[in-house]
């Protein structure tokens, strides 16, 4: 069988994505199952900072009996110019799976093209598919199947938003995105089934059962943060905006968050927020993903 990668949402079918969520739910019920990945290793290459992604992947491997290696691209030969293709050939002759966080989806694809083992996108400038697996898992734990629901994205149409858009098309829900001029979804993503770019935060949240936002300046955009803060000033998710969504709407944020910027403290720390479940579910969702990509039979999960 060809090696499967997870560089963005469409790399797996809806049915496969559903299977991963099913595995995640089973593994959440019984987290420590060391027989599943005994003796297997995940190499994690980080060119950018991380709390959740690093901790969840590392603990996921440990709980399934495997091992994870943290490789900062600054400390490996990648940082001194060793070609990506050569690095992929070498690491994939030793590790059973690779996770990469960097600012180049193209470099991740190049790595995958030369890898003998599955490669997972742990965030790039264009996508954050593992985050959306956890987010859908979280939504469905609280509200049941996401199909047919309306999700509102308020703020920068960034990497996380892009993967939400691809998930909407794959899993059959609606995504309404509100962003200031210059920070909207690209035309291809805005044209996906179920996805719309709307004129205002109020228009996005109308009818929504989930409201999602993210930082105004992503990693690598620090130099633009003053300009962005000005552009996004009227895009904060606050209590008044949440009140215009469905009464039982949930609030999510991939974290890290900036209270008083993209989200009011009263919202992220309020009753509709499920951000801590969402963060925890990174662990469970990625265990589903790892077990799937490493071809652990679903029946082996207790
Ligand atoms: N949400 C997320 O990916 O967090 P980290 O940057 O801490 O990994
Ligand atoms: N959009 C954010 C997500 C961090 C998890 C960033 O890329 O920095």
PDB file of N, CA and C in Angstrom, residues 80-158:
ATOM      1  N   UNK A  80      21.229  23.799   8.924  1.00  0.00           N
ATOM      2  CA  UNK A  80      22.498  24.169   8.283  1.00  0.00           C
ATOM      3  C   UNK A  80      22.456  23.881   6.784  1.00  0.00           C
ATOM      4  N   UNK A  81      21.239  23.643   6.270  1.00  0.00           N
ATOM      5  CA  UNK A  81      21.097  23.564   4.822  1.00  0.00           C
ATOM      6  C   UNK A  81      21.077  22.166   4.229  1.00  0.00           C
ATOM      7  N   UNK A  82      21.039  21.101   5.050  1.00  0.00           N
ATOM      8  CA  UNK A  82      20.906  19.775   4.447  1.00  0.00           C
ATOM      9  C   UNK A  82      19.573  19.733   3.700  1.00  0.00           C
ATOM     10  N   UNK A  83      19.562  19.221   2.470  1.00  0.00           N
ATOM     11  CA  UNK A  83      18.320  19.247   1.700  1.00  0.00           C
ATOM     12  C   UNK A  83      17.192  18.497   2.392  1.00  0.00           C
ATOM     13  N   UNK A  84      15.987  19.006   2.185  1.00  0.00           N
ATOM     14  CA  UNK A  84      14.803  18.375   2.779  1.00  0.00           C
ATOM     15  C   UNK A  84      14.667  16.932   2.291  1.00  0.00           C
ATOM     16  N   UNK A  85      14.893  16.723   1.000  1.00  0.00           N
ATOM     17  CA  UNK A  85      14.733  15.375   0.446  1.00  0.00           C
ATOM     18  C   UNK A  85      15.697  14.396   1.117  1.00  0.00           C
ATOM     19  N   UNK A  86      16.939  14.819   1.343  1.00  0.00           N
ATOM     20  CA  UNK A  86      17.920  13.932   1.991  1.00  0.00           C
ATOM     21  C   UNK A  86      17.513  13.661   3.431  1.00  0.00           C
ATOM     22  N   UNK A  87      17.059  14.704   4.120  1.00  0.00           N
ATOM     23  CA  UNK A  87      16.620  14.547   5.509  1.00  0.00           C
ATOM     24  C   UNK A  87      15.457  13.557   5.569  1.00  0.00           C
ATOM     25  N   UNK A  88      14.542  13.677   4.631  1.00  0.00           N
ATOM     26  CA  UNK A  88      13.372  12.782   4.599  1.00  0.00           C
ATOM     27  C   UNK A  88      13.818  11.343   4.364  1.00  0.00           C
ATOM     28  N   UNK A  89      14.741  11.150   3.432  1.00  0.00           N
ATOM     29  CA  UNK A  89      15.210   9.787   3.130  1.00  0.00           C
ATOM     30  C   UNK A  89      15.837   9.167   4.379  1.00  0.00           C
ATOM     31  N   UNK A  90      16.624   9.941   5.095  1.00  0.00           N
ATOM     32  CA  UNK A  90      17.348   9.411   6.256  1.00  0.00           C
ATOM     33  C   UNK A  90      16.401   9.141   7.432  1.00  0.00           C
ATOM     34  N   UNK A  91      15.629  10.174   7.807  1.00  0.00           N
ATOM     35  CA  UNK A  91      14.763  10.012   8.984  1.00  0.00           C
ATOM     36  C   UNK A  91      13.757   8.898   8.749  1.00  0.00           C
ATOM     37  N   UNK A  92      13.237   8.797   7.521  1.00  0.00           N
ATOM     38  CA  UNK A  92      12.173   7.810   7.283  1.00  0.00           C
ATOM     39  C   UNK A  92      12.717   6.389   7.152  1.00  0.00           C
ATOM     40  N   UNK A  93      14.050   6.219   7.154  1.00  0.00           N
ATOM     41  CA  UNK A  93      14.610   4.864   7.245  1.00  0.00           C
ATOM     42  C   UNK A  93      14.724   4.414   8.701  1.00  0.00           C
ATOM     43  N   UNK A  94      14.496   5.344   9.631  1.00  0.00           N
ATOM     44  CA  UNK A  94      14.608   5.001  11.056  1.00  0.00           C
ATOM     45  C   UNK A  94      13.282   5.157  11.789  1.00  0.00           C
ATOM     46  N   UNK A  95      12.653   6.292  11.626  1.00  0.00           N
ATOM     47  CA  UNK A  95      11.386   6.536  12.334  1.00  0.00           C
ATOM     48  C   UNK A  95      10.234   5.873  11.581  1.00  0.00           C
ATOM     49  N   UNK A  96       9.142   5.642  12.302  1.00  0.00           N
ATOM     50  CA  UNK A  96       7.950   5.031  11.695  1.00  0.00           C
ATOM     51  C   UNK A  96       6.952   6.077  11.205  1.00  0.00           C
ATOM     52  N   UNK A  97       7.137   7.302  11.652  1.00  0.00           N
ATOM     53  CA  UNK A  97       6.213   8.374  11.289  1.00  0.00           C
ATOM     54  C   UNK A  97       6.929   9.699  11.556  1.00  0.00           C
ATOM     55  N   UNK A  98       6.559  10.733  10.839  1.00  0.00           N
ATOM     56  CA  UNK A  98       7.201  12.047  11.004  1.00  0.00           C
ATOM     57  C   UNK A  98       6.113  13.104  11.139  1.00  0.00           C
ATOM     58  N   UNK A  99       6.317  14.039  12.057  1.00  0.00           N
ATOM     59  CA  UNK A  99       5.440  15.212  12.159  1.00  0.00           C
ATOM     60  C   UNK A  99       6.296  16.437  11.919  1.00  0.00           C
ATOM     61  N   UNK A 100       5.789  17.377  11.131  1.00  0.00           N
ATOM     62  CA  UNK A 100       6.558  18.593  10.843  1.00  0.00           C
ATOM     63  C   UNK A 100       5.715  19.822  11.142  1.00  0.00           C
ATOM     64  N   UNK A 101       6.311  20.769  11.850  1.00  0.00           N
ATOM     65  CA  UNK A 101       5.722  22.110  12.003  1.00  0.00           C
ATOM     66  C   UNK A 101       6.720  23.106  11.422  1.00  0.00           C
ATOM     67  N   UNK A 102       6.326  23.789  10.364  1.00  0.00           N
ATOM     68  CA  UNK A 102       7.203  24.809   9.790  1.00  0.00           C
ATOM     69  C   UNK A 102       6.342  25.837   9.055  1.00  0.00           C
ATOM     70  N   UNK A 103       7.000  26.707   8.297  1.00  0.00           N
ATOM     71  CA  UNK A 103       6.212  27.715   7.590  1.00  0.00           C
ATOM     72  C   UNK A 103       6.188  27.454   6.092  1.00  0.00           C
ATOM     73  N   UNK A 104       6.251  26.182   5.705  1.00  0.00           N
ATOM     74  CA  UNK A 104       6.242  25.886   4.277  1.00  0.00           C
ATOM     75  C   UNK A 104       5.507  24.583   3.983  1.00  0.00           C
ATOM     76  N   UNK A 105       4.275  24.740   3.530  1.00  0.00           N
ATOM     77  CA  UNK A 105       3.507  23.571   3.089  1.00  0.00           C
ATOM     78  C   UNK A 105       4.262  22.871   1.940  1.00  0.00           C
ATOM     79  N   UNK A 106       4.909  23.659   1.097  1.00  0.00           N
ATOM     80  CA  UNK A 106       5.640  23.088  -0.045  1.00  0.00           C
ATOM     81  C   UNK A 106       6.792  22.218   0.453  1.00  0.00           C
ATOM     82  N   UNK A 107       7.486  22.668   1.479  1.00  0.00           N
ATOM     83  CA  UNK A 107       8.586  21.855   2.021  1.00  0.00           C
ATOM     84  C   UNK A 107       8.053  20.582   2.679  1.00  0.00           C
ATOM     85  N   UNK A 108       6.896  20.677   3.304  1.00  0.00           N
ATOM     86  CA  UNK A 108       6.306  19.458   3.890  1.00  0.00           C
ATOM     87  C   UNK A 108       5.956  18.459   2.789  1.00  0.00           C
ATOM     88  N   UNK A 109       5.431  18.965   1.670  1.00  0.00           N
ATOM     89  CA  UNK A 109       5.100  18.070   0.546  1.00  0.00           C
ATOM     90  C   UNK A 109       6.377  17.450  -0.030  1.00  0.00           C
ATOM     91  N   UNK A 110       7.421  18.246  -0.083  1.00  0.00           N
ATOM     92  CA  UNK A 110       8.722  17.745  -0.577  1.00  0.00           C
ATOM     93  C   UNK A 110       9.249  16.648   0.359  1.00  0.00           C
ATOM     94  N   UNK A 111       9.135  16.875   1.646  1.00  0.00           N
ATOM     95  CA  UNK A 111       9.556  15.877   2.624  1.00  0.00           C
ATOM     96  C   UNK A 111       8.743  14.598   2.411  1.00  0.00           C
ATOM     97  N   UNK A 112       7.430  14.744   2.296  1.00  0.00           N
ATOM     98  CA  UNK A 112       6.556  13.569   2.148  1.00  0.00           C
ATOM     99  C   UNK A 112       6.891  12.791   0.874  1.00  0.00           C
ATOM    100  N   UNK A 113       7.237  13.519  -0.172  1.00  0.00           N
ATOM    101  CA  UNK A 113       7.521  12.861  -1.450  1.00  0.00           C
ATOM    102  C   UNK A 113       8.748  11.957  -1.357  1.00  0.00           C
ATOM    103  N   UNK A 114       9.630  12.232  -0.395  1.00  0.00           N
ATOM    104  CA  UNK A 114      10.856  11.439  -0.245  1.00  0.00           C
ATOM    105  C   UNK A 114      10.856  10.584   1.009  1.00  0.00           C
ATOM    106  N   UNK A 115       9.701  10.487   1.645  1.00  0.00           N
ATOM    107  CA  UNK A 115       9.617   9.734   2.904  1.00  0.00           C
ATOM    108  C   UNK A 115       9.002   8.365   2.667  1.00  0.00           C
ATOM    109  N   UNK A 116       9.564   7.371   3.323  1.00  0.00           N
ATOM    110  CA  UNK A 116       8.992   6.019   3.265  1.00  0.00           C
ATOM    111  C   UNK A 116       7.859   5.845   4.260  1.00  0.00           C
ATOM    112  N   UNK A 117       7.707   6.801   5.158  1.00  0.00           N
ATOM    113  CA  UNK A 117       6.722   6.654   6.242  1.00  0.00           C
ATOM    114  C   UNK A 117       5.771   7.844   6.241  1.00  0.00           C
ATOM    115  N   UNK A 118       4.619   7.716   6.911  1.00  0.00           N
ATOM    116  CA  UNK A 118       3.647   8.812   6.915  1.00  0.00           C
ATOM    117  C   UNK A 118       4.217  10.112   7.482  1.00  0.00           C
ATOM    118  N   UNK A 119       3.835  11.215   6.856  1.00  0.00           N
ATOM    119  CA  UNK A 119       4.226  12.547   7.310  1.00  0.00           C
ATOM    120  C   UNK A 119       2.953  13.308   7.679  1.00  0.00           C
ATOM    121  N   UNK A 120       2.986  13.914   8.852  1.00  0.00           N
ATOM    122  CA  UNK A 120       1.829  14.650   9.390  1.00  0.00           C
ATOM    123  C   UNK A 120       2.181  16.132   9.479  1.00  0.00           C
ATOM    124  N   UNK A 121       1.269  16.971   9.045  1.00  0.00           N
ATOM    125  CA  UNK A 121       1.435  18.419   9.177  1.00  0.00           C
ATOM    126  C   UNK A 121       1.021  18.853  10.584  1.00  0.00           C
ATOM    127  N   UNK A 122       1.979  19.302  11.359  1.00  0.00           N
ATOM    128  CA  UNK A 122       1.691  19.808  12.704  1.00  0.00           C
ATOM    129  C   UNK A 122       1.520  21.312  12.706  1.00  0.00           C
ATOM    130  N   UNK A 123       1.281  21.907  11.596  1.00  0.00           N
ATOM    131  CA  UNK A 123       0.999  23.324  11.308  1.00  0.00           C
ATOM    132  C   UNK A 123       1.988  23.801  10.237  1.00  0.00           C
ATOM    133  N   UNK A 124       1.424  24.468   9.254  1.00  0.00           N
ATOM    134  CA  UNK A 124       2.236  25.182   8.259  1.00  0.00           C
ATOM    135  C   UNK A 124       1.613  26.555   8.103  1.00  0.00           C
ATOM    136  N   UNK A 125       2.156  27.346   7.182  1.00  0.00           N
ATOM    137  CA  UNK A 125       1.569  28.675   6.944  1.00  0.00           C
ATOM    138  C   UNK A 125       0.179  28.561   6.323  1.00  0.00           C
ATOM    139  N   UNK A 126      -0.142  27.399   5.765  1.00  0.00           N
ATOM    140  CA  UNK A 126      -1.410  27.240   5.044  1.00  0.00           C
ATOM    141  C   UNK A 126      -2.433  26.355   5.731  1.00  0.00           C
ATOM    142  N   UNK A 127      -2.018  25.522   6.639  1.00  0.00           N
ATOM    143  CA  UNK A 127      -2.954  24.511   7.160  1.00  0.00           C
ATOM    144  C   UNK A 127      -2.584  24.072   8.572  1.00  0.00           C
ATOM    145  N   UNK A 128      -3.599  23.590   9.288  1.00  0.00           N
ATOM    146  CA  UNK A 128      -3.384  23.001  10.627  1.00  0.00           C
ATOM    147  C   UNK A 128      -4.420  21.882  10.798  1.00  0.00           C
ATOM    148  N   UNK A 129      -4.304  20.813  10.003  1.00  0.00           N
ATOM    149  CA  UNK A 129      -5.366  19.798   9.989  1.00  0.00           C
ATOM    150  C   UNK A 129      -5.565  19.079  11.315  1.00  0.00           C
ATOM    151  N   UNK A 130      -4.492  18.855  12.082  1.00  0.00           N
ATOM    152  CA  UNK A 130      -4.645  18.136  13.363  1.00  0.00           C
ATOM    153  C   UNK A 130      -5.515  18.938  14.323  1.00  0.00           C
ATOM    154  N   UNK A 131      -5.427  20.257  14.244  1.00  0.00           N
ATOM    155  CA  UNK A 131      -6.262  21.100  15.105  1.00  0.00           C
ATOM    156  C   UNK A 131      -7.736  20.877  14.792  1.00  0.00           C
ATOM    157  N   UNK A 132      -8.049  20.758  13.523  1.00  0.00           N
ATOM    158  CA  UNK A 132      -9.462  20.636  13.138  1.00  0.00           C
ATOM    159  C   UNK A 132      -9.993  19.253  13.508  1.00  0.00           C
ATOM    160  N   UNK A 133      -9.167  18.230  13.460  1.00  0.00           N
ATOM    161  CA  UNK A 133      -9.611  16.914  13.957  1.00  0.00           C
ATOM    162  C   UNK A 133     -10.061  17.040  15.410  1.00  0.00           C
ATOM    163  N   UNK A 134      -9.246  17.711  16.215  1.00  0.00           N
ATOM    164  CA  UNK A 134      -9.582  17.881  17.641  1.00  0.00           C
ATOM    165  C   UNK A 134     -10.822  18.744  17.810  1.00  0.00           C
ATOM    166  N   UNK A 135     -10.953  19.751  16.970  1.00  0.00           N
ATOM    167  CA  UNK A 135     -12.091  20.668  17.094  1.00  0.00           C
ATOM    168  C   UNK A 135     -13.400  19.949  16.746  1.00  0.00           C
ATOM    169  N   UNK A 136     -13.375  19.159  15.683  1.00  0.00           N
ATOM    170  CA  UNK A 136     -14.598  18.433  15.299  1.00  0.00           C
ATOM    171  C   UNK A 136     -14.932  17.402  16.388  1.00  0.00           C
ATOM    172  N   UNK A 137     -13.906  16.729  16.895  1.00  0.00           N
ATOM    173  CA  UNK A 137     -14.132  15.779  17.997  1.00  0.00           C
ATOM    174  C   UNK A 137     -14.820  16.487  19.169  1.00  0.00           C
ATOM    175  N   UNK A 138     -14.327  17.672  19.498  1.00  0.00           N
ATOM    176  CA  UNK A 138     -14.873  18.430  20.629  1.00  0.00           C
ATOM    177  C   UNK A 138     -16.316  18.856  20.363  1.00  0.00           C
ATOM    178  N   UNK A 139     -16.548  19.389  19.165  1.00  0.00           N
ATOM    179  CA  UNK A 139     -17.911  19.820  18.837  1.00  0.00           C
ATOM    180  C   UNK A 139     -18.873  18.644  18.978  1.00  0.00           C
ATOM    181  N   UNK A 140     -18.472  17.501  18.413  1.00  0.00           N
ATOM    182  CA  UNK A 140     -19.394  16.348  18.388  1.00  0.00           C
ATOM    183  C   UNK A 140     -19.617  15.765  19.783  1.00  0.00           C
ATOM    184  N   UNK A 141     -18.611  15.890  20.665  1.00  0.00           N
ATOM    185  CA  UNK A 141     -18.817  15.445  22.055  1.00  0.00           C
ATOM    186  C   UNK A 141     -19.917  16.265  22.728  1.00  0.00           C
ATOM    187  N   UNK A 142     -19.962  17.554  22.388  1.00  0.00           N
ATOM    188  CA  UNK A 142     -20.928  18.446  23.052  1.00  0.00           C
ATOM    189  C   UNK A 142     -22.266  18.512  22.345  1.00  0.00           C
ATOM    190  N   UNK A 143     -22.250  18.390  21.015  1.00  0.00           N
ATOM    191  CA  UNK A 143     -23.470  18.697  20.252  1.00  0.00           C
ATOM    192  C   UNK A 143     -23.892  17.618  19.253  1.00  0.00           C
ATOM    193  N   UNK A 144     -23.158  16.492  19.180  1.00  0.00           N
ATOM    194  CA  UNK A 144     -23.516  15.460  18.194  1.00  0.00           C
ATOM    195  C   UNK A 144     -22.944  15.781  16.816  1.00  0.00           C
ATOM    196  N   UNK A 145     -23.315  14.991  15.801  1.00  0.00           N
ATOM    197  CA  UNK A 145     -22.694  15.128  14.475  1.00  0.00           C
ATOM    198  C   UNK A 145     -22.693  16.564  13.947  1.00  0.00           C
ATOM    199  N   UNK A 146     -21.563  16.972  13.384  1.00  0.00           N
ATOM    200  CA  UNK A 146     -21.392  18.366  12.948  1.00  0.00           C
ATOM    201  C   UNK A 146     -22.077  18.644  11.613  1.00  0.00           C
ATOM    202  N   UNK A 147     -22.392  17.576  10.858  1.00  0.00           N
ATOM    203  CA  UNK A 147     -23.025  17.745   9.544  1.00  0.00           C
ATOM    204  C   UNK A 147     -24.263  18.624   9.653  1.00  0.00           C
ATOM    205  N   UNK A 148     -24.381  19.605   8.755  1.00  0.00           N
ATOM    206  CA  UNK A 148     -25.544  20.480   8.734  1.00  0.00           C
ATOM    207  C   UNK A 148     -25.447  21.677   9.673  1.00  0.00           C
ATOM    208  N   UNK A 149     -24.481  21.695  10.587  1.00  0.00           N
ATOM    209  CA  UNK A 149     -24.347  22.844  11.494  1.00  0.00           C
ATOM    210  C   UNK A 149     -23.692  24.026  10.771  1.00  0.00           C
ATOM    211  N   UNK A 150     -23.823  25.189  11.389  1.00  0.00           N
ATOM    212  CA  UNK A 150     -23.152  26.383  10.862  1.00  0.00           C
ATOM    213  C   UNK A 150     -22.057  26.794  11.853  1.00  0.00           C
ATOM    214  N   UNK A 151     -20.840  26.868  11.344  1.00  0.00           N
ATOM    215  CA  UNK A 151     -19.685  27.290  12.138  1.00  0.00           C
ATOM    216  C   UNK A 151     -19.300  28.689  11.665  1.00  0.00           C
ATOM    217  N   UNK A 152     -19.065  29.593  12.613  1.00  0.00           N
ATOM    218  CA  UNK A 152     -18.632  30.953  12.258  1.00  0.00           C
ATOM    219  C   UNK A 152     -17.153  31.103  12.576  1.00  0.00           C
ATOM    220  N   UNK A 153     -16.397  31.596  11.627  1.00  0.00           N
ATOM    221  CA  UNK A 153     -14.991  31.964  11.875  1.00  0.00           C
ATOM    222  C   UNK A 153     -14.918  33.473  11.839  1.00  0.00           C
ATOM    223  N   UNK A 154     -14.438  34.077  12.921  1.00  0.00           N
ATOM    224  CA  UNK A 154     -14.353  35.531  13.004  1.00  0.00           C
ATOM    225  C   UNK A 154     -12.888  35.924  13.178  1.00  0.00           C
ATOM    226  N   UNK A 155     -12.337  36.649  12.208  1.00  0.00           N
ATOM    227  CA  UNK A 155     -10.951  37.094  12.340  1.00  0.00           C
ATOM    228  C   UNK A 155     -10.129  36.752  11.121  1.00  0.00           C
ATOM    229  N   UNK A 156      -8.846  36.497  11.362  1.00  0.00           N
ATOM    230  CA  UNK A 156      -7.912  36.260  10.260  1.00  0.00           C
ATOM    231  C   UNK A 156      -8.207  34.908   9.594  1.00  0.00           C
ATOM    232  N   UNK A 157      -8.376  34.920   8.279  1.00  0.00           N
ATOM    233  CA  UNK A 157      -8.594  33.653   7.557  1.00  0.00           C
ATOM    234  C   UNK A 157      -7.225  32.989   7.343  1.00  0.00           C
ATOM    235  N   UNK A 158      -6.721  32.442   8.437  1.00  0.00           N
ATOM    236  CA  UNK A 158      -5.330  31.959   8.462  1.00  0.00           C
ATOM    237  C   UNK A 158      -5.267  30.439   8.241  1.00  0.00           C
TER     238      UNK A 158
END
